[in-house]
mmCIF file of C-alpha atoms and ligand atoms in Angstrom:
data_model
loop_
_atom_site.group_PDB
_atom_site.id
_atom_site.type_symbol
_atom_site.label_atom_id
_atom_site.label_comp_id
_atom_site.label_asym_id
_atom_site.label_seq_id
_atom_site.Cartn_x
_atom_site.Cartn_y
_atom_site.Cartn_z
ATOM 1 C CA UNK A 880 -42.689 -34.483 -8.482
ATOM 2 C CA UNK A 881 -46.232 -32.753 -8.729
ATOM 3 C CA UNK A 882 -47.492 -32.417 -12.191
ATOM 4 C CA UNK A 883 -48.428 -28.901 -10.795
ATOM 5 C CA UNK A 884 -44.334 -28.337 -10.560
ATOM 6 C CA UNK A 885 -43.451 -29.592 -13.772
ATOM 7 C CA UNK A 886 -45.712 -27.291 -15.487
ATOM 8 C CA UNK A 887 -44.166 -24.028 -12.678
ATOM 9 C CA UNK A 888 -40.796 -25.728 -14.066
ATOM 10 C CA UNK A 889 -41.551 -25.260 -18.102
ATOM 11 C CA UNK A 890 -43.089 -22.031 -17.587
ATOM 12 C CA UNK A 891 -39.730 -20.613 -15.660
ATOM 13 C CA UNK A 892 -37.699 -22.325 -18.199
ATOM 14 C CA UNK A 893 -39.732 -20.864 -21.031
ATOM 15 C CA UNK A 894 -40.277 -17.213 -19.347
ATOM 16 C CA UNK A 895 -35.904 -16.984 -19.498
ATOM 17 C CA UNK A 896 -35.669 -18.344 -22.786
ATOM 18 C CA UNK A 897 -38.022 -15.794 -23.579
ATOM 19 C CA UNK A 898 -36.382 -13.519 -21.684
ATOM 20 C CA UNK A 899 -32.542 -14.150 -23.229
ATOM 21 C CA UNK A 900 -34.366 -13.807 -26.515
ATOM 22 C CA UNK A 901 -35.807 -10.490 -25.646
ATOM 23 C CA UNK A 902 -32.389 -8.980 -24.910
ATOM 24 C CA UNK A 903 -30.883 -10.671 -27.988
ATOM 25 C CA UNK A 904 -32.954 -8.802 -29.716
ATOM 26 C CA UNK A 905 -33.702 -6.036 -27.872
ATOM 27 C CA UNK A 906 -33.329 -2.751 -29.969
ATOM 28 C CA UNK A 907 -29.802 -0.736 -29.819
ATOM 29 C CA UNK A 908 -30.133 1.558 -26.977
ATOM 30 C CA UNK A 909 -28.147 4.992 -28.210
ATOM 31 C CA UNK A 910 -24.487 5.010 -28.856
ATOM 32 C CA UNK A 911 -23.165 5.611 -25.207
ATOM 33 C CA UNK A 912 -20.380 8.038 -25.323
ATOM 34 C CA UNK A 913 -17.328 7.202 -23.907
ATOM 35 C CA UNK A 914 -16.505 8.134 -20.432
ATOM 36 C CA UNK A 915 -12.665 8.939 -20.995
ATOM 37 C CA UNK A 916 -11.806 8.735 -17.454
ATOM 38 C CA UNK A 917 -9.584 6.333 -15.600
ATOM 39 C CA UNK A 918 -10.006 5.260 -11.444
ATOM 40 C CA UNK A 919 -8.882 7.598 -8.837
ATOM 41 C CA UNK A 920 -4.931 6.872 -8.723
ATOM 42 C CA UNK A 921 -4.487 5.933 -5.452
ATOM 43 C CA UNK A 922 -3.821 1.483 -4.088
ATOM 44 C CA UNK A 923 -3.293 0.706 -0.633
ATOM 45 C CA UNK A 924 -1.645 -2.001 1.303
ATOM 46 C CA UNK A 925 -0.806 -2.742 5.071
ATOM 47 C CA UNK A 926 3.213 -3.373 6.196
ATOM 48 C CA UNK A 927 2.546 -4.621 9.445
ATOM 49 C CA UNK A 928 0.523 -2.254 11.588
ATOM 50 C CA UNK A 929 0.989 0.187 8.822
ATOM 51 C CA UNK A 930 -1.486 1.602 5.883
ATOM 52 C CA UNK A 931 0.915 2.374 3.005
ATOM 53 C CA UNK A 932 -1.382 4.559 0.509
ATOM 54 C CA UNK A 933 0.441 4.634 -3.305
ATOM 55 C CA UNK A 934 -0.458 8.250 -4.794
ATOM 56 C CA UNK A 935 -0.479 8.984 -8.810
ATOM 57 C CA UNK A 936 1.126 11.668 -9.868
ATOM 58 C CA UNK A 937 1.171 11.175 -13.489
ATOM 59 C CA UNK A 938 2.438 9.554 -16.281
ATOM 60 C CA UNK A 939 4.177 10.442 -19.441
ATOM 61 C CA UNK A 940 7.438 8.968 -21.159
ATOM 62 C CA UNK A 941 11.117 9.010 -21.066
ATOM 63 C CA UNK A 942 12.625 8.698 -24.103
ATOM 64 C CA UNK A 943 14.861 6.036 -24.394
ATOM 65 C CA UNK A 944 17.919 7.986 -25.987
ATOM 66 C CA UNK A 945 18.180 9.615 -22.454
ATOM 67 C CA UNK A 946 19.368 5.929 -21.139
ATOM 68 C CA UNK A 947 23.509 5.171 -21.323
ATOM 69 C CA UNK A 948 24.260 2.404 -22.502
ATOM 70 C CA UNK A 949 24.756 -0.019 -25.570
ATOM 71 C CA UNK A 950 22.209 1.526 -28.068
ATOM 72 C CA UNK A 951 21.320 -2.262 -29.464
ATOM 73 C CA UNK A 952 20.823 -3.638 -26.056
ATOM 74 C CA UNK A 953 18.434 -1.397 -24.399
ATOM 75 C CA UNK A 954 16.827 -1.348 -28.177
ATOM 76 C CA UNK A 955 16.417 -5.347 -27.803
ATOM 77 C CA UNK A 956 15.229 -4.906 -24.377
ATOM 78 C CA UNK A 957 12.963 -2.142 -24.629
ATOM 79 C CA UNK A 958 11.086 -4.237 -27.534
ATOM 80 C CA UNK A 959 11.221 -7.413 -25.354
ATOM 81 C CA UNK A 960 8.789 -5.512 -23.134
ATOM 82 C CA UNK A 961 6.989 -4.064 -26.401
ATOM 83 C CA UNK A 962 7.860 -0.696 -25.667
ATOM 84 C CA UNK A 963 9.200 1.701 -27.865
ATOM 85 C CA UNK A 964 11.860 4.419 -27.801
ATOM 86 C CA UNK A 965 9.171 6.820 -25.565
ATOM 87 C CA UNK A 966 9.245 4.041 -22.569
ATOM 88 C CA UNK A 967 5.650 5.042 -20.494
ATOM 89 C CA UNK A 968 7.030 5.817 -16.959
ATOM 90 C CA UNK A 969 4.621 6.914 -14.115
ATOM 91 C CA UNK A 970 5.118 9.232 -11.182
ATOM 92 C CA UNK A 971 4.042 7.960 -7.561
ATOM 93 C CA UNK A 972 4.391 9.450 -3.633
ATOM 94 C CA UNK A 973 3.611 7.133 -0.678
ATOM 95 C CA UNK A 974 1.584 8.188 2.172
ATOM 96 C CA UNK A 975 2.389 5.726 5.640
ATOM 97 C CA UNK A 976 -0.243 6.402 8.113
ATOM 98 C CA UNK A 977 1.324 4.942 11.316
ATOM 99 C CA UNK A 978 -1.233 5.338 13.417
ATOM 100 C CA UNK A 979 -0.049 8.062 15.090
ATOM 101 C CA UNK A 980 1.644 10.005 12.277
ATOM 102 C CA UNK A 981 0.479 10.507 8.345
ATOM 103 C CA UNK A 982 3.424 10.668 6.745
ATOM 104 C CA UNK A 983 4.167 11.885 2.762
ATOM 105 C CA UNK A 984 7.765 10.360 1.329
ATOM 106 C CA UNK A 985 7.884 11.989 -2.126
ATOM 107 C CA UNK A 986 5.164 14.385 -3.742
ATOM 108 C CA UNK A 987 5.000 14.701 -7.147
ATOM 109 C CA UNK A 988 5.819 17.536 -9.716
ATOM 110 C CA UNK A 989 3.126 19.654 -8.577
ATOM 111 C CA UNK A 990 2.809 20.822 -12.414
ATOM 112 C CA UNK A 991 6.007 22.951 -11.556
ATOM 113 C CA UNK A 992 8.069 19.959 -13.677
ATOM 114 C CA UNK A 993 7.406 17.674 -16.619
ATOM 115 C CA UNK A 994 4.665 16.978 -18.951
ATOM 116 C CA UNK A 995 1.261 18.377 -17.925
ATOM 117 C CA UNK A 996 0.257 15.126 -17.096
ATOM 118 C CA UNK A 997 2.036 15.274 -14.144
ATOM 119 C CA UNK A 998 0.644 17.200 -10.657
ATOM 120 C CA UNK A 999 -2.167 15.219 -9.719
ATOM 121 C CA UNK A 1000 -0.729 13.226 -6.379
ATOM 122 C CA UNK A 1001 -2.996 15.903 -4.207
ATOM 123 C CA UNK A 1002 -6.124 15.078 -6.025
ATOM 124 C CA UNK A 1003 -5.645 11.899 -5.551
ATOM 125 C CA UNK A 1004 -4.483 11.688 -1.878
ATOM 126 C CA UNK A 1005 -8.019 13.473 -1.446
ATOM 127 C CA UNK A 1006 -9.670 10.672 -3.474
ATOM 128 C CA UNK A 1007 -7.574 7.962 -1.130
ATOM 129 C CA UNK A 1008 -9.366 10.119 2.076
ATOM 130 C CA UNK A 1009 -6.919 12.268 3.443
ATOM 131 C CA UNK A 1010 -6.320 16.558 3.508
ATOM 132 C CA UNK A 1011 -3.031 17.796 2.635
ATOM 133 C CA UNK A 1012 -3.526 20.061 5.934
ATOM 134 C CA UNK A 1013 -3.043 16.071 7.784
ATOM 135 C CA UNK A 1014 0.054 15.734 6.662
ATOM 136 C CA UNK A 1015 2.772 15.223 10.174
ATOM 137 C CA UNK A 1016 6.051 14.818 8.010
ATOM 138 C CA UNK A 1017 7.000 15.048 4.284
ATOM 139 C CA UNK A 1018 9.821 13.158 3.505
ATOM 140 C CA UNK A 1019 11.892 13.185 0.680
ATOM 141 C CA UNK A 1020 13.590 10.774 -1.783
ATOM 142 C CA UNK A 1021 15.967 13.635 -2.895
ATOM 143 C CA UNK A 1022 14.470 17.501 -4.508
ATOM 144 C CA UNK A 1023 14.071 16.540 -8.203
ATOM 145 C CA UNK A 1024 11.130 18.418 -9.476
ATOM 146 C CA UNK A 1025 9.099 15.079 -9.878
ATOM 147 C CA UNK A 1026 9.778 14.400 -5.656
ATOM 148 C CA UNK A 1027 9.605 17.723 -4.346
ATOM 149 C CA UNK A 1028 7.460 19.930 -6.942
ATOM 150 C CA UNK A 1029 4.731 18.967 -5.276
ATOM 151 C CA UNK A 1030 5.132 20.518 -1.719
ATOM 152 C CA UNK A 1031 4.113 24.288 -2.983
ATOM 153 C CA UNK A 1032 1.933 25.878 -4.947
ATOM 154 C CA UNK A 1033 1.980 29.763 -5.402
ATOM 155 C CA UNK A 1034 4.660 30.153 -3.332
ATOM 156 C CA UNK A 1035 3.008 28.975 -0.381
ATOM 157 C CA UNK A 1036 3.127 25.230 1.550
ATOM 158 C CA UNK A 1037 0.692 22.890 0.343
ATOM 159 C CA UNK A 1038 1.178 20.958 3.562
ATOM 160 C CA UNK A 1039 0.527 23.651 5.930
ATOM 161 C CA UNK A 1040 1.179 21.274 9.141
ATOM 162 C CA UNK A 1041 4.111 19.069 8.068
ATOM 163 C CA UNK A 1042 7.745 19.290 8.718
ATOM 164 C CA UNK A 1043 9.511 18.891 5.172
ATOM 165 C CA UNK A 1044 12.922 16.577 5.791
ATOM 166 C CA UNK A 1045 15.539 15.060 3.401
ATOM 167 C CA UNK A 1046 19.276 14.136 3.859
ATOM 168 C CA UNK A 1047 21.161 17.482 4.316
ATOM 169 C CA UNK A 1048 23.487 16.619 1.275
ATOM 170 C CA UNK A 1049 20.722 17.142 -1.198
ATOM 171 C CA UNK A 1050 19.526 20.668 0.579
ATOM 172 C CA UNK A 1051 22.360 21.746 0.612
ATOM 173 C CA UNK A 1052 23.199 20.838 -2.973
ATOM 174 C CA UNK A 1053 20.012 22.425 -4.655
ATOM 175 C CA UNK A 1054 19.018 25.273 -2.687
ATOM 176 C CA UNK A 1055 22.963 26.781 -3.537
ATOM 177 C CA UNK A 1056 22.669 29.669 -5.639
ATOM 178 C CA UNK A 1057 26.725 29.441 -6.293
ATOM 179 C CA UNK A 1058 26.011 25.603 -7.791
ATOM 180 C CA UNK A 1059 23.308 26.786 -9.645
ATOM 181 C CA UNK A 1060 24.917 29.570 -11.429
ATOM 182 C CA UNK A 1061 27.585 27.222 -12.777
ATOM 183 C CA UNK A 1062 24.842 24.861 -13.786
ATOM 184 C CA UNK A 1063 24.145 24.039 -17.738
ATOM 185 C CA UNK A 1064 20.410 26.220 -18.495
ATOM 186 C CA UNK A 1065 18.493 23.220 -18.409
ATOM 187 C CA UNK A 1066 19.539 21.649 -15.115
ATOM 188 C CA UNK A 1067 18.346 25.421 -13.898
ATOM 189 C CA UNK A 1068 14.957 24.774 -13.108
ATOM 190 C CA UNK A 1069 16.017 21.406 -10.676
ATOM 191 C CA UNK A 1070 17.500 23.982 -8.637
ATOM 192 C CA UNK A 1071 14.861 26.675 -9.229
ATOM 193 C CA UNK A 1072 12.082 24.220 -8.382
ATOM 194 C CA UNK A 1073 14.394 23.189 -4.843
ATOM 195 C CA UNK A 1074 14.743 26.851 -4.013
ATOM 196 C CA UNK A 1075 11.319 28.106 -4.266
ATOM 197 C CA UNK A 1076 9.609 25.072 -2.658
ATOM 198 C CA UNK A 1077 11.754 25.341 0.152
ATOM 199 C CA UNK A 1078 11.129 28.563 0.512
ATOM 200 C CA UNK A 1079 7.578 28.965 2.165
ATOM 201 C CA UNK A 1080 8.804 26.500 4.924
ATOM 202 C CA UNK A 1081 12.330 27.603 5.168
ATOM 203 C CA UNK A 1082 10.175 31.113 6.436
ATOM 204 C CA UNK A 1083 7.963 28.997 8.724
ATOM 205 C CA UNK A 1084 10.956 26.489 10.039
ATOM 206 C CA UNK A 1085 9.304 23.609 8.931
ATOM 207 C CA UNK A 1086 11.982 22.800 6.745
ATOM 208 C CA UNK A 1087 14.673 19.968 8.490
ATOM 209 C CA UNK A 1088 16.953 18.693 6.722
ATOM 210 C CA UNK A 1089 18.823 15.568 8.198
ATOM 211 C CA UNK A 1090 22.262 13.839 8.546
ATOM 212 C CA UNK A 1091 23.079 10.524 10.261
ATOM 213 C CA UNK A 1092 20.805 7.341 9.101
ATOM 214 C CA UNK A 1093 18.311 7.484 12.555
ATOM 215 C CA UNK A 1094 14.605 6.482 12.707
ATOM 216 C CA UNK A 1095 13.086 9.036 11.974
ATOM 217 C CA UNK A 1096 9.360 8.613 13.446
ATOM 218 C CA UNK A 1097 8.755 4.747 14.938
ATOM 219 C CA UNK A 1098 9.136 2.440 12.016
ATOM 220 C CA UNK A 1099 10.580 4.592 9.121
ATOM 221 C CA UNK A 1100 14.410 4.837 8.638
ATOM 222 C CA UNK A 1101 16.769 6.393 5.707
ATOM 223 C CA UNK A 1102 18.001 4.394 3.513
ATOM 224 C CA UNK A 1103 21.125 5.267 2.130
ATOM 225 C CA UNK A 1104 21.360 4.761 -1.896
ATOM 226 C CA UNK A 1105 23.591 7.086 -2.905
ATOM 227 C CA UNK A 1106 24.546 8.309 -6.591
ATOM 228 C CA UNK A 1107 21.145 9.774 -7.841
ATOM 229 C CA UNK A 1108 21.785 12.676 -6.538
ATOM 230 C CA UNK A 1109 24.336 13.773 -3.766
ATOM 231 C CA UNK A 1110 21.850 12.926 -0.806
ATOM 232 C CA UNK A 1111 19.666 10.570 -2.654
ATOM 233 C CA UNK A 1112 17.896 8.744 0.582
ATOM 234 C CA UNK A 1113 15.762 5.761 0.365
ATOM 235 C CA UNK A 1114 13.204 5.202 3.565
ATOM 236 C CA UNK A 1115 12.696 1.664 5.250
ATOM 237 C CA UNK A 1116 9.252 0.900 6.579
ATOM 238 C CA UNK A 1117 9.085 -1.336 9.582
ATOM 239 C CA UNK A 1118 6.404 -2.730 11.249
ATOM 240 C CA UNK A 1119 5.408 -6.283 12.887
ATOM 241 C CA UNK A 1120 8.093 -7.938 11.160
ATOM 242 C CA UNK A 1121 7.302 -6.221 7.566
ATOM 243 C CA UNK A 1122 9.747 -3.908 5.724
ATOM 244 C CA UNK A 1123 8.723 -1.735 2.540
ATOM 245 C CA UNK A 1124 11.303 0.296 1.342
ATOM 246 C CA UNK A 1125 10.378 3.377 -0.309
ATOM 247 C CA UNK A 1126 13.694 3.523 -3.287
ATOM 248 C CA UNK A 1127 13.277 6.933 -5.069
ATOM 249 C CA UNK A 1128 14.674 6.783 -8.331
ATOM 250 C CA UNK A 1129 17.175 3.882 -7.838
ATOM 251 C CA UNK A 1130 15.801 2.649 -11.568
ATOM 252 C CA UNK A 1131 13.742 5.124 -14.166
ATOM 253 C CA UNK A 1132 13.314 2.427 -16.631
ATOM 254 C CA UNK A 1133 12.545 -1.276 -15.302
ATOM 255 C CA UNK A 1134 12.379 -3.212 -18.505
ATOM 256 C CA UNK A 1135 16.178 -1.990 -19.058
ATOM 257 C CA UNK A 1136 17.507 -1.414 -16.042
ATOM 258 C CA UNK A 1137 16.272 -4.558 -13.911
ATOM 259 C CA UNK A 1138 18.166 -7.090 -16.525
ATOM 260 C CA UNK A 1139 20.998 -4.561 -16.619
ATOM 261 C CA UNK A 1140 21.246 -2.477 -13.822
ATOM 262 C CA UNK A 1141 24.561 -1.496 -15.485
ATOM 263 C CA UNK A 1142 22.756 1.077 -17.848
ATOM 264 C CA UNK A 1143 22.300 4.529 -16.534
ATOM 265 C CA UNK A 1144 19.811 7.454 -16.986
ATOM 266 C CA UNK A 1145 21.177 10.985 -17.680
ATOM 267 C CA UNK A 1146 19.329 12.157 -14.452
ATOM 268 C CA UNK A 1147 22.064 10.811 -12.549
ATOM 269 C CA UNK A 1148 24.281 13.231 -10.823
ATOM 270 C CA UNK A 1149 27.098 10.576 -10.405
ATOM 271 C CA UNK A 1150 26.467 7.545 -12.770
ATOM 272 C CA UNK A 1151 29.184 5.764 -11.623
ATOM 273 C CA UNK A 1152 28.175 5.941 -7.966
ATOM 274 C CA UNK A 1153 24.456 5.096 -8.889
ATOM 275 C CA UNK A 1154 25.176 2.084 -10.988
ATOM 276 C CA UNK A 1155 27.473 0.899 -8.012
ATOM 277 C CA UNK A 1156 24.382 1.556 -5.315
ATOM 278 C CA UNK A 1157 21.601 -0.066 -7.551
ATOM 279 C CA UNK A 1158 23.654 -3.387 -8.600
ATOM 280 C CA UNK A 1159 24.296 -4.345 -4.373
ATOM 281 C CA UNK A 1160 20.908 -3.134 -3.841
ATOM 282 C CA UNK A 1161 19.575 -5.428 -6.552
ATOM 283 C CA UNK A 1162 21.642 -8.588 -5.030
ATOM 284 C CA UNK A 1163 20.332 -7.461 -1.599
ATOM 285 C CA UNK A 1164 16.890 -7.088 -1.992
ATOM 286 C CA UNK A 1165 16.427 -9.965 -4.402
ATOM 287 C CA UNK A 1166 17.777 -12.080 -1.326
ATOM 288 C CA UNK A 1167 15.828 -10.544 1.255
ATOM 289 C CA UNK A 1168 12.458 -10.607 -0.801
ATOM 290 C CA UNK A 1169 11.727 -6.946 0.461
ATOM 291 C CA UNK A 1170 8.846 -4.664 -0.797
ATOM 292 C CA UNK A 1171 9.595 -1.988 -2.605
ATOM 293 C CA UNK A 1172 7.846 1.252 -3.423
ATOM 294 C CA UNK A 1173 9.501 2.466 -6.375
ATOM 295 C CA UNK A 1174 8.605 6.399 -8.067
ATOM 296 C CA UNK A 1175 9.136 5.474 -11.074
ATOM 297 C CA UNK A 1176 8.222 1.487 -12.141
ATOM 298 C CA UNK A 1177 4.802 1.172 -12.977
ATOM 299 C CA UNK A 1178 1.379 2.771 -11.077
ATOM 300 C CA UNK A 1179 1.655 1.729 -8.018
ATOM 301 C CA UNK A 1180 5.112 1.010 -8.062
ATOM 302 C CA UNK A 1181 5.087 -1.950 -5.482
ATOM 303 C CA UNK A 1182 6.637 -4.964 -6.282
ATOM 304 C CA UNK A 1183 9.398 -6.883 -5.473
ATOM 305 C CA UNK A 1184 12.779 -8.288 -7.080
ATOM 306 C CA UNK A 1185 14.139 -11.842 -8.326
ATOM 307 C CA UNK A 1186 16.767 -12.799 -10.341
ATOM 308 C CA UNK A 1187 15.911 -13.500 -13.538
ATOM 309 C CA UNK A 1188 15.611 -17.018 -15.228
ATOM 310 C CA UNK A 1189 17.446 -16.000 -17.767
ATOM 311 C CA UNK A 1190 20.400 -15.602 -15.382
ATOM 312 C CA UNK A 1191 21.035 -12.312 -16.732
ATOM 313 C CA UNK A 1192 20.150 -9.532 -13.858
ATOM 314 C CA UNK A 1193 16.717 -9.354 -12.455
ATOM 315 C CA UNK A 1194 12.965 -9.279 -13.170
ATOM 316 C CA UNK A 1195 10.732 -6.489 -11.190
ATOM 317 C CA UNK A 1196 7.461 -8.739 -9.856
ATOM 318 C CA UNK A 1197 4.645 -6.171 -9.063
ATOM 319 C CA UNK A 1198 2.356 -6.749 -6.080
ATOM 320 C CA UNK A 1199 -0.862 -8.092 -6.767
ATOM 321 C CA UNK A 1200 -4.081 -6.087 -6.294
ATOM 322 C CA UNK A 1201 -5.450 -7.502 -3.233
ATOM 323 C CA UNK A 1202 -8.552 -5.789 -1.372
ATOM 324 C CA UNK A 1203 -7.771 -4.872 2.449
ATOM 325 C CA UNK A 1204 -9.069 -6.769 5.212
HETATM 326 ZN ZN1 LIG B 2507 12.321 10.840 -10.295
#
């Protein structure tokens, strides 16, 4: 080595010692104030051919007296997952672009239901680089105010150009004024939030509800998972050999209800039935590994089931973040 080089060398090495001194003790630049905002709430992943596009809604907290079940269990459980009796829940739509067809299944509260929190799935499908006006099809889970708040605003559509569909047990069920009048006050605004959504696109005809269990568009099929409500309809995502299914509220609260899908949430229009539906769906999509998108586990609500080690029910295994290629 040139002596010429040795002497570049010991300079370099001195000018960054120099350097990391400098910032050691560089002077305190001013306090910087805290930004107090979080990412857009929006994660994407491909099923097949397909762009699946998790949108935030919100978050807030179900309290944990609203569960039923053994009070010491879900207790235990709930502090297992250090989580107290106000259990942070999150509220999520997915958006399947198909290629052909952009397609909503669930949309949010639309600040017609919950905490204020809630309402922000538009804002954040515009973050994620679509228009509500794009929107082919909204499909959904079943018309609780945190699925299908979200489709009006002022009494008109918020997705001007999309055909609104669900299972026809769950239309029927909430938009009739005869059930609602013999429903207790606070189950009242379920069914007010059902009517006056449907409204705007009951008056355009853009409102279909469904029966039978057909493909819908190429690729996305109902899902029957009954008990949540009367026409509580899951969707199945198909493409190239990859299946998502999109679950609605099959579980509210995972750290509970995946070890013991036994427990139920007072949300539930038929307990019974949607204990039944979530235990074989449990044993069935633990064995078949499918992808779920789930409304109500934690942002983005993709994950998968296993059975637990414990041997006691199952664990919920969220998807990884993973860039696109
Ligand atoms: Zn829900």
């Amino acid at each position: 080595m040139k002596f010429s080089t040795i002497i570049a060398r010991a300079v370099l090495a001195l000018s960054l010692a120099c350097a990391s001194t400098f910032v050691a003790v560089a002077p305190a630049q001013a306090a910087a104030p805290m930004q107090h905002k979080q990412v857009p709430g929006f994660y994407r992943t491909m099923i097949g051919d397909y762009e699946v596009t998790a949108l935030y809604d919100g978050g807030g907290s179900i309290n944990s007296n609203l569960l039923h079940g053994d009070p010491a269990l879900i207790q235990s459980l709930l502090a297992r997952s250090f989580q107290d009796d106000h259990v942070s829940a999150t509220v999520q739509g997915f958006l399947v672009n198909t290629g052909s067809k952009l397609v909503l299944i669930d949309t949010g509260a639309g600040g017609h239901w919950g905490p204020p929190t809630l309402g922000k799935l538009v804002q954040n499908l515009k973050a994620s680089g679509y228009k509500p006006e794009q929107i082919d099809l909204v499909l959904l889970t079943h018309l609780h105010g945190d699925h299908a708040g979200g489709i009006y605003e002022n009494g008109k559509r918020v997705f001007p150009n999309a055909t609104v569909m669900m299972k026809k047990a769950d239309a029927d069920f909430w938009l009739s004024k005869e059930i609602m009048a013999q429903a207790p006050e606070d189950a009242k605004i379920f069914f007010k939030i059902a009517q006056d959504g449907a409204a705007p696109y009951l008056a355009a005809g853009q409102w279909k509800p469904f029966e039978g269990m057909d493909e819908i568009v190429p690729g996305i099929a109902p899902y029957a998972i009954p008990g949540h409500t009367p026409g509580h309809t899951g969707y199945m995502i198909s493409s190239k050999g990859q299946s998502l299914l999109v679950w609605g509220d099959v579980a509210h609260v995972g750290a509970v209800q995946m070890p013991h899908p036994e427990v139920s949430i007072v949300f539930d229009s038929d307990s019974e039935s949607a204990v039944k539906t979530r235990e074989a769906l449990l044993v069935k999509l633990a064995a078949d590994k499918t992808m779920i998108a789930a409304a109500h586990m934690p942002f983005p609500g993709l994950g998968r089931i296993r059975k637990a080690d414990t041997g006691v029910g199952y664990d919920w295994v969220p998807a990884t973040f993973v860039d696109l290629r």
